PDB file of C-alpha atoms in Angstrom:
ATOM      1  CA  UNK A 207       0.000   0.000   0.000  1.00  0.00           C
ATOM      2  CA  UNK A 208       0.828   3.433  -0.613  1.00  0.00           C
ATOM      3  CA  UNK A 209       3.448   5.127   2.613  1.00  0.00           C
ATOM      4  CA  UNK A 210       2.885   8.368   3.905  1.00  0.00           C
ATOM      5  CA  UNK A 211       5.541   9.729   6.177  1.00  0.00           C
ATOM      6  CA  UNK A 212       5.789  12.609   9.048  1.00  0.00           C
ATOM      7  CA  UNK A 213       9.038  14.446  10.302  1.00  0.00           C
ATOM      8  CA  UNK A 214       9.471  14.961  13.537  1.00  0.00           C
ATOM      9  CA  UNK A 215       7.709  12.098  14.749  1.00  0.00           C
ATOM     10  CA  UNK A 216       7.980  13.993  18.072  1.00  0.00           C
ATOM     11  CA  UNK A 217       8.756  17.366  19.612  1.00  0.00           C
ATOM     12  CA  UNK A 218       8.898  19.564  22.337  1.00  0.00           C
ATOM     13  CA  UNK A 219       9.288  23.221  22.253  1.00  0.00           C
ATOM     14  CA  UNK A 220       9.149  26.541  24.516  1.00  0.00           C
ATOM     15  CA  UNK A 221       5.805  28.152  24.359  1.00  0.00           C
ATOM     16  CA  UNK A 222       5.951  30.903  22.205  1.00  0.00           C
ATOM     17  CA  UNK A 223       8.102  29.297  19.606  1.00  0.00           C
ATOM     18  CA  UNK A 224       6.752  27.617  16.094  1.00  0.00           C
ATOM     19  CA  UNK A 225       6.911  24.132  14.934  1.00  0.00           C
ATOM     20  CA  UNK A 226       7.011  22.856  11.188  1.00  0.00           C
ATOM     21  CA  UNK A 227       5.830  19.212  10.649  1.00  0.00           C
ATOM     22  CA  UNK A 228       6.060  17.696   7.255  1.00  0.00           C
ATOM     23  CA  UNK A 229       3.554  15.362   5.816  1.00  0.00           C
ATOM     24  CA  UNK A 230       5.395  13.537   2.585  1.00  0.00           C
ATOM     25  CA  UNK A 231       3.661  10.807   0.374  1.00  0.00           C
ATOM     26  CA  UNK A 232       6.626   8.677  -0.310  1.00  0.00           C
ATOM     27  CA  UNK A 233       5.312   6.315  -3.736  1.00  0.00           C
ATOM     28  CA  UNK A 234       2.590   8.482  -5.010  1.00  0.00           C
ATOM     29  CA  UNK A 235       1.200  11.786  -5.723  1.00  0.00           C
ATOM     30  CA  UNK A 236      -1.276  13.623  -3.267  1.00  0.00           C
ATOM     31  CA  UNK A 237      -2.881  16.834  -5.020  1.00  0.00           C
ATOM     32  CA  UNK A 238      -5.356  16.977  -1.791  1.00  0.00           C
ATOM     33  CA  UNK A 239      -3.656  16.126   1.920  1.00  0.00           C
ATOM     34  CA  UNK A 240      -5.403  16.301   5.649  1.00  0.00           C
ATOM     35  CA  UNK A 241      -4.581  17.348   8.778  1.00  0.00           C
ATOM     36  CA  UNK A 242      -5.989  15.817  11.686  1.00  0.00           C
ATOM     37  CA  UNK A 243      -5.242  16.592  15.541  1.00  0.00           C
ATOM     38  CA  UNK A 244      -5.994  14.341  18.102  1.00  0.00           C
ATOM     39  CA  UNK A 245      -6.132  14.483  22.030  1.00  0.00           C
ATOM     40  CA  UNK A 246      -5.268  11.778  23.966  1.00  0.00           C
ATOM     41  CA  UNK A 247      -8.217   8.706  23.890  1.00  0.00           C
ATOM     42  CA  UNK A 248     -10.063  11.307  21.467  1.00  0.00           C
ATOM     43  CA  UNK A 249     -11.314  10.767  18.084  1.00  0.00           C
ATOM     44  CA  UNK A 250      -9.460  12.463  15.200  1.00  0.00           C
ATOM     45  CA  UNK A 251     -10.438  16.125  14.626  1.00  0.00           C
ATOM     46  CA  UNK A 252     -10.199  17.513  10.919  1.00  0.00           C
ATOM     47  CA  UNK A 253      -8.389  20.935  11.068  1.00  0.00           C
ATOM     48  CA  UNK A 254      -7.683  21.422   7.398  1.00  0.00           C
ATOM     49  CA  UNK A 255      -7.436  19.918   3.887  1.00  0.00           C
ATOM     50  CA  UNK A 256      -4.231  20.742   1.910  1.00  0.00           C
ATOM     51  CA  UNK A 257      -4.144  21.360  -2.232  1.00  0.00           C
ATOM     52  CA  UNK A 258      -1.383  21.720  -3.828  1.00  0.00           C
ATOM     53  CA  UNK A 259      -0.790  24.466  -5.306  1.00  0.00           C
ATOM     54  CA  UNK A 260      -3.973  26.293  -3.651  1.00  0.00           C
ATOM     55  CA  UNK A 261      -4.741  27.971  -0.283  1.00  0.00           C
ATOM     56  CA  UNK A 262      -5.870  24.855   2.522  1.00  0.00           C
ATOM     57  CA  UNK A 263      -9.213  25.419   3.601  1.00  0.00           C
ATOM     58  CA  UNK A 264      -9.539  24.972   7.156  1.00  0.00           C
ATOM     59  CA  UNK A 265     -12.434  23.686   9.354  1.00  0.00           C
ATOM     60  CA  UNK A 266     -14.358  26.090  11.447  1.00  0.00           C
ATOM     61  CA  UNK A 267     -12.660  27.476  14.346  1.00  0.00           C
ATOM     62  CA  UNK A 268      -9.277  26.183  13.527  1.00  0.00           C
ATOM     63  CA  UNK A 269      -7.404  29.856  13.209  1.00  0.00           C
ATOM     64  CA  UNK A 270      -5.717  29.553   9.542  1.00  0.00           C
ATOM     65  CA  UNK A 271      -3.043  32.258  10.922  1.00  0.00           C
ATOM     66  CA  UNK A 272      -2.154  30.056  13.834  1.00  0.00           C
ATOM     67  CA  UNK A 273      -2.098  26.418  11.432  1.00  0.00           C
ATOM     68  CA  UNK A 274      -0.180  27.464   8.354  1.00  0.00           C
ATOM     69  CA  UNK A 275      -0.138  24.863   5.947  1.00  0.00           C
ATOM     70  CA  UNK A 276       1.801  25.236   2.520  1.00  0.00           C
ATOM     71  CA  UNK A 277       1.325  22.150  -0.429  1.00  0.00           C
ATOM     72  CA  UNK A 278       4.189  23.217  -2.428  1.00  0.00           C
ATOM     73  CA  UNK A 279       4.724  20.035  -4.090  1.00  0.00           C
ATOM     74  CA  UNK A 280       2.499  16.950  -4.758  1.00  0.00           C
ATOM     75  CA  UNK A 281       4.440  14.470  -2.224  1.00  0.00           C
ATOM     76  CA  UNK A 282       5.098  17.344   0.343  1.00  0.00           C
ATOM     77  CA  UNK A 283       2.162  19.364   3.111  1.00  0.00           C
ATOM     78  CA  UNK A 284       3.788  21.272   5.816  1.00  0.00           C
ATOM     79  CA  UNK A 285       2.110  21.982   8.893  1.00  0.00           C
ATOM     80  CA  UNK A 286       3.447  25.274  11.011  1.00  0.00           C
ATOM     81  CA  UNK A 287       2.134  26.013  14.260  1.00  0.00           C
ATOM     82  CA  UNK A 288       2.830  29.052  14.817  1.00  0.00           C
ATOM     83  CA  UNK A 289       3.417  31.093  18.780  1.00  0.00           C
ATOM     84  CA  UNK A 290       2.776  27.486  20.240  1.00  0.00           C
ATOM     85  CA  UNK A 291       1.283  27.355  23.268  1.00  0.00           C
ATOM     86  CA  UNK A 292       0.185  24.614  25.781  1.00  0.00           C
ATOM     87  CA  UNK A 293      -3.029  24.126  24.441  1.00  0.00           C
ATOM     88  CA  UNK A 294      -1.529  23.329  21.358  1.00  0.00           C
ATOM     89  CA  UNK A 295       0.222  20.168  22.704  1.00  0.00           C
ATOM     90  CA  UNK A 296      -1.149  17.019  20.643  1.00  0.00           C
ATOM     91  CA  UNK A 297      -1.006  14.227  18.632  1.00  0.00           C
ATOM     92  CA  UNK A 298      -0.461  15.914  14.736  1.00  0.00           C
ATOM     93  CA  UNK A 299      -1.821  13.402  11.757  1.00  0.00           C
ATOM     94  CA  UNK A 300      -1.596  13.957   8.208  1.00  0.00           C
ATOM     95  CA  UNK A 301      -3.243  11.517   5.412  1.00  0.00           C
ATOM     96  CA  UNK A 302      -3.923  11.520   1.772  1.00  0.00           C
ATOM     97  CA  UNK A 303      -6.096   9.781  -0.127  1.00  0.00           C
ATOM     98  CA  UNK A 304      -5.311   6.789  -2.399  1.00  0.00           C
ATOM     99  CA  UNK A 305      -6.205   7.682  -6.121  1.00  0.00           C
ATOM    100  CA  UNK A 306      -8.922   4.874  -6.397  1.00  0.00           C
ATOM    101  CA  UNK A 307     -12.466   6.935  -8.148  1.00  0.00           C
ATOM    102  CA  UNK A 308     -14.426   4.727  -5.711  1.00  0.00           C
ATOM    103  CA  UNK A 309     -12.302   3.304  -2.774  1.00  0.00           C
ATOM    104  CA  UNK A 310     -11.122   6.370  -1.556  1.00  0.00           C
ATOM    105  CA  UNK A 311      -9.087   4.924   1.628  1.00  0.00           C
ATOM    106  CA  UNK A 312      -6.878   7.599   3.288  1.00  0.00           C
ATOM    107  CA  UNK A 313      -3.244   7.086   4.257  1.00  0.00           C
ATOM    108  CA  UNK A 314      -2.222   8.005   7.033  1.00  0.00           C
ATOM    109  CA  UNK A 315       1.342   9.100   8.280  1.00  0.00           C
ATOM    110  CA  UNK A 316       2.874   8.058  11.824  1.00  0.00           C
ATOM    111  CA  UNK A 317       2.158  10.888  13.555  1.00  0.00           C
ATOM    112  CA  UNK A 318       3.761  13.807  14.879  1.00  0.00           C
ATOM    113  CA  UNK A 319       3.389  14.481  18.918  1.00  0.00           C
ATOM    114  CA  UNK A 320       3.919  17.842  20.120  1.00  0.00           C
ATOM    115  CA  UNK A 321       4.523  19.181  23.139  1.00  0.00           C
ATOM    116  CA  UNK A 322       4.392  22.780  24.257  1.00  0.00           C
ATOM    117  CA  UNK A 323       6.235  23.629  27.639  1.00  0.00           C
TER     118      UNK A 323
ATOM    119  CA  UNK B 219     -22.325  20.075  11.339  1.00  0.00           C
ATOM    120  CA  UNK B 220     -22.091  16.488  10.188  1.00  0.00           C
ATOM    121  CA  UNK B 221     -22.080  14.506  13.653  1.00  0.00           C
ATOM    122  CA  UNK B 222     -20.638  10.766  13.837  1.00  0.00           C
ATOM    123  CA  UNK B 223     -21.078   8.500  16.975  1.00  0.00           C
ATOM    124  CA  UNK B 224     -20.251   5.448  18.060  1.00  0.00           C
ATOM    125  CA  UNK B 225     -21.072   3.140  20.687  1.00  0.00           C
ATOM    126  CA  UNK B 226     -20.205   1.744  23.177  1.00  0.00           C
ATOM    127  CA  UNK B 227     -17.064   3.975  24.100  1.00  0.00           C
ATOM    128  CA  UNK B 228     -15.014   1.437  25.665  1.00  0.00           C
ATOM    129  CA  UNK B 229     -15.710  -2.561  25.609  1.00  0.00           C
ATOM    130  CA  UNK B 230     -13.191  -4.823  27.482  1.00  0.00           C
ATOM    131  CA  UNK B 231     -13.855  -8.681  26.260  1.00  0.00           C
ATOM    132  CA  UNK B 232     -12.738 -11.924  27.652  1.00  0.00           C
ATOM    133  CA  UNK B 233     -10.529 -13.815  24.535  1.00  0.00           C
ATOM    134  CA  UNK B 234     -12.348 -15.755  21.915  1.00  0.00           C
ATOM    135  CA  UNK B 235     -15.927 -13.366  23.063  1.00  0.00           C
ATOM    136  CA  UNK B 236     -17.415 -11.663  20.331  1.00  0.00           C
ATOM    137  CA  UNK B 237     -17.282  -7.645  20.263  1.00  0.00           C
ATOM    138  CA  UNK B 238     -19.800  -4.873  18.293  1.00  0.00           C
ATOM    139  CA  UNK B 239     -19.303  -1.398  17.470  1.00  0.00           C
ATOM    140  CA  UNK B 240     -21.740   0.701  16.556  1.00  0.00           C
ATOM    141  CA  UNK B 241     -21.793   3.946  14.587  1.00  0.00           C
ATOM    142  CA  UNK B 242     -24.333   6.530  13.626  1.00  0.00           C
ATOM    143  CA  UNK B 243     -24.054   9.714  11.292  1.00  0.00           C
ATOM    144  CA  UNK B 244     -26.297  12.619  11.724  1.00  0.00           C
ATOM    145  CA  UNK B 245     -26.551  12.683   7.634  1.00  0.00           C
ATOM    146  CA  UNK B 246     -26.691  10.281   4.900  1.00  0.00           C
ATOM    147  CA  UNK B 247     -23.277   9.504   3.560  1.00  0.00           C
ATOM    148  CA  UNK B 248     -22.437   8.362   0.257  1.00  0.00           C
ATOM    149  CA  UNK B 249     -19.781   6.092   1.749  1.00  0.00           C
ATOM    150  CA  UNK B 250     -18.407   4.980   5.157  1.00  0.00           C
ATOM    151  CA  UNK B 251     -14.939   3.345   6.101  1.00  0.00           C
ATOM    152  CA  UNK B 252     -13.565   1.925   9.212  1.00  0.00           C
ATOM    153  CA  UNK B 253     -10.116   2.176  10.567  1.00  0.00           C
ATOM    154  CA  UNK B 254      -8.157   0.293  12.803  1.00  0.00           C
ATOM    155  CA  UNK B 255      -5.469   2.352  15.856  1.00  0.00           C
ATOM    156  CA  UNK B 256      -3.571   0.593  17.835  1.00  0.00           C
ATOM    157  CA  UNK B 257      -1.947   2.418  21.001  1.00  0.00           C
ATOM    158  CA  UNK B 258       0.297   4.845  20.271  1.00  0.00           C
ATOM    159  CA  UNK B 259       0.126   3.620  16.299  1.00  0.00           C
ATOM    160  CA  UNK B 260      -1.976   5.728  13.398  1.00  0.00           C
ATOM    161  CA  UNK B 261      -5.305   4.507  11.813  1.00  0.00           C
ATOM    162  CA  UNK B 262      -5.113   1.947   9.722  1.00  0.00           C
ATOM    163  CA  UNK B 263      -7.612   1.536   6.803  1.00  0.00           C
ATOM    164  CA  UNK B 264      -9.796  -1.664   6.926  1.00  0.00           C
ATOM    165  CA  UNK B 265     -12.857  -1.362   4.497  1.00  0.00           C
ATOM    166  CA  UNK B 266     -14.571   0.831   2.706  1.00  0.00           C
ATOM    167  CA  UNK B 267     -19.077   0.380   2.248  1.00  0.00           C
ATOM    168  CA  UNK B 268     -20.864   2.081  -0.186  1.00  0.00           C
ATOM    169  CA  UNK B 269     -23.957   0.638  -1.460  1.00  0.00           C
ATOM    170  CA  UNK B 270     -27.414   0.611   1.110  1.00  0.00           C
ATOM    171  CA  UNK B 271     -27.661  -2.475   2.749  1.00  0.00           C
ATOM    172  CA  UNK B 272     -24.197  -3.636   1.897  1.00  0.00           C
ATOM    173  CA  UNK B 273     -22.347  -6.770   4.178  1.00  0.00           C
ATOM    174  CA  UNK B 274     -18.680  -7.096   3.562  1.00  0.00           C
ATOM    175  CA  UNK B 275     -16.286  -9.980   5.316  1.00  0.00           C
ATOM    176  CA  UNK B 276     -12.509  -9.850   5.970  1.00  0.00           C
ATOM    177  CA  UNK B 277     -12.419 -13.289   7.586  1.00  0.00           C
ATOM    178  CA  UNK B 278     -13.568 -12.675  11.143  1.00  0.00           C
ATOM    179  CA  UNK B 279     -14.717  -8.873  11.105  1.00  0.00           C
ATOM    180  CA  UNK B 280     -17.707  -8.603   9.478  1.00  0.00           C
ATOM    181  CA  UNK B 281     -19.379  -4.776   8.248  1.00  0.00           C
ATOM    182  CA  UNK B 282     -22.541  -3.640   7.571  1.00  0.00           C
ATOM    183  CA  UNK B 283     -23.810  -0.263   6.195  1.00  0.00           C
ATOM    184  CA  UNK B 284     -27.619   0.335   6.844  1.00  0.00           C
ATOM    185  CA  UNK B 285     -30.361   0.743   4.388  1.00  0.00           C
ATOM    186  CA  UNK B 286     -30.590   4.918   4.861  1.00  0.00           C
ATOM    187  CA  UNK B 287     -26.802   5.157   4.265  1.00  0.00           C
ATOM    188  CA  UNK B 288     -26.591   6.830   7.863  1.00  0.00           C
ATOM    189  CA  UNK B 289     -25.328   3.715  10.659  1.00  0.00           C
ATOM    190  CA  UNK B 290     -22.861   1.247  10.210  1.00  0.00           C
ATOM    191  CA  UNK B 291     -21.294  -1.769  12.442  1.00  0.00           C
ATOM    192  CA  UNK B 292     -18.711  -3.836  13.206  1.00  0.00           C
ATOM    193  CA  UNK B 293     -18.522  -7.380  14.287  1.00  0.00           C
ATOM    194  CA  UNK B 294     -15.502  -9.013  15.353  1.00  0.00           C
ATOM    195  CA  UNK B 295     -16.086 -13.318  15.826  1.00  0.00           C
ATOM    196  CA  UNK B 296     -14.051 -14.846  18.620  1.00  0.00           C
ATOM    197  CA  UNK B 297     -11.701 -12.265  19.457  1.00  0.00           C
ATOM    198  CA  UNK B 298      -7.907 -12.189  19.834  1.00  0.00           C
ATOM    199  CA  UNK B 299      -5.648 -10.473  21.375  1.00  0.00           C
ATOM    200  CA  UNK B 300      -4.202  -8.896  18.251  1.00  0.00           C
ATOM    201  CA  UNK B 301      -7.795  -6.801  17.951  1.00  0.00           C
ATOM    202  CA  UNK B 302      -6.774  -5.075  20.535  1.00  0.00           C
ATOM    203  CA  UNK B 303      -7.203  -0.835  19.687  1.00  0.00           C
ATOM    204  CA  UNK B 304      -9.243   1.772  18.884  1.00  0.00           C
ATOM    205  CA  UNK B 305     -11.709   1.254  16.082  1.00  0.00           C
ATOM    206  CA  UNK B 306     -13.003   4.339  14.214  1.00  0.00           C
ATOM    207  CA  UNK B 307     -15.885   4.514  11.550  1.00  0.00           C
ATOM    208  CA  UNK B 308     -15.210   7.865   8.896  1.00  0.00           C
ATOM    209  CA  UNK B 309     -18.153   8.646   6.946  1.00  0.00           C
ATOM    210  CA  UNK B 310     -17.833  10.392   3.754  1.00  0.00           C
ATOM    211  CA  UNK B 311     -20.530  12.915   1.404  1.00  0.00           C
ATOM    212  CA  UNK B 312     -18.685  12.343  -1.584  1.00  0.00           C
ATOM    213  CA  UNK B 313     -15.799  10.191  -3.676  1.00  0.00           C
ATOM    214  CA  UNK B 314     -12.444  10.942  -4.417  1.00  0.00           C
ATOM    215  CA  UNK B 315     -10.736  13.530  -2.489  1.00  0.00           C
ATOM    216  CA  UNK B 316     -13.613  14.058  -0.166  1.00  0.00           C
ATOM    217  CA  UNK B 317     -13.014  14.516   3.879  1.00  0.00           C
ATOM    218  CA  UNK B 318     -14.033  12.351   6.052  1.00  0.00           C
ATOM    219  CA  UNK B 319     -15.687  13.080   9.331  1.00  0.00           C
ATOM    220  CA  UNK B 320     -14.264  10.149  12.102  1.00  0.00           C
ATOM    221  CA  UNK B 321     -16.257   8.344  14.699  1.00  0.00           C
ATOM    222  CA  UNK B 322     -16.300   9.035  18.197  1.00  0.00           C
ATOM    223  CA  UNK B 323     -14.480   5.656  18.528  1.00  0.00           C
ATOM    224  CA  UNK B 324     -14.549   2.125  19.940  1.00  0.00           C
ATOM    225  CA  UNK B 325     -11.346   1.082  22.042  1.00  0.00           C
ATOM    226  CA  UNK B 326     -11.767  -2.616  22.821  1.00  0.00           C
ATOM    227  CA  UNK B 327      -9.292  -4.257  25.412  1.00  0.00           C
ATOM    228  CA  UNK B 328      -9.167  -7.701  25.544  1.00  0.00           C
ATOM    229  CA  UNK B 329      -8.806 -10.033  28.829  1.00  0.00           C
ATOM    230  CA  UNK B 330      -6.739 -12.691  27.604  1.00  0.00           C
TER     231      UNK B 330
END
């Protein structure tokens, strides 16, 4: 099956600082991407979908100038959260979608956990 | 918004016991898929349901999508200890690069 990758896998950083994750799809191409958050025995939470070579479009009440995400390339979505805080410490997910019309499975990456002192 | 729940929450089984899931959308989908998390792992595609009615089998987990396109289930036969995790149902309003919304979630311990 298709192999979606995250970088860091984890990370811990001063409140007040920003943190880029990387979402890369390693043997295919992803025109759309997803970004998913998820607390600790919580369900995952959409915050955004990622085009490539478009502006995301973000789910309501996720701030778009805190979450910057940039598709630059059709195996690479970058996540930056920027002036980190706390609250912001969580489990990061990206997927992307296999390229089936019909089966439209999602792949998901490994998972990047941050943590906000 | 679009709303998806599951029941129960938690469900701890003795070995070899069989174990349900529930899941129920607030609006018809066009399609609904059910992922597998283990702890501390990432969700893990099982199978994807699309037509009314439909019953698909992956040896002992068994999936149904109801008639009105807007509840699903999952039935695991004589469960192991490798079921262990979180299981999530995602429905989905469209096909290709649609979102998904995710379940509330199932995490099933098992008492070996």
């Amino acid at each position: 099956g298709a192999v979606v990758s995250q970088h860091p896998s984890w990370v811990i950083c001063k409140s007040g600082t920003s943190v880029k994750i990387e979402c890369r799809s390693l043997d295919f191409q992803a025109t759309t991407m997803f970004w998913y958050r998820q607390f600790p025995k919580q369900s995952l939470m959409l915050m955004a979908t990622s085009n490539e070579g478009s502006k995301a479009t973000y789910e309501q009440g996720v701030e778009k100038d805190k979450f910057l995400i940039n598709h630059a390339s059709l195996t690479l979505s970058t996540l930056t959260v920027t002036s980190a805080h706390p609250e912001d410490s969580s489990f990061y997910i990206c997927s992307a979608p296999g390229s089936g019309r019909i089966t439209t499975e999602q792949f998901f990456g490994p998972g990047t956990r941050l943590t906000v002192l | 918004g679009q709303q998806v729940m599951q029941i129960p929450q938690y469900q701890h089984v003795q070995e070899g016991e069989d174990f349900t899931t529930y899941c129920n959308s607030s609006t018809t989908l066009s399609n609904i898929q059910w992922y597998k998390q283990r702890p501390g792992g990432h969700p893990v595609f099982l199978i994807q349901l699309v037509k009314s009615g439909e019953v698909k089998k992956q040896k002992r987990l068994t999936f149904q999508f109801g008639e009105a396109k807007k509840n699903s289930s999952l039935h695991i036969t004589a469960t192991q200890t490798t079921d262990v995790g979180t299981y999530f149902c995602a429905g989905g309003v469209g096909f290709g690069n649609e979102k998904l919304t995710f379940g509330t979630g199932t995490r099933l311990t098992i008492i070996p």
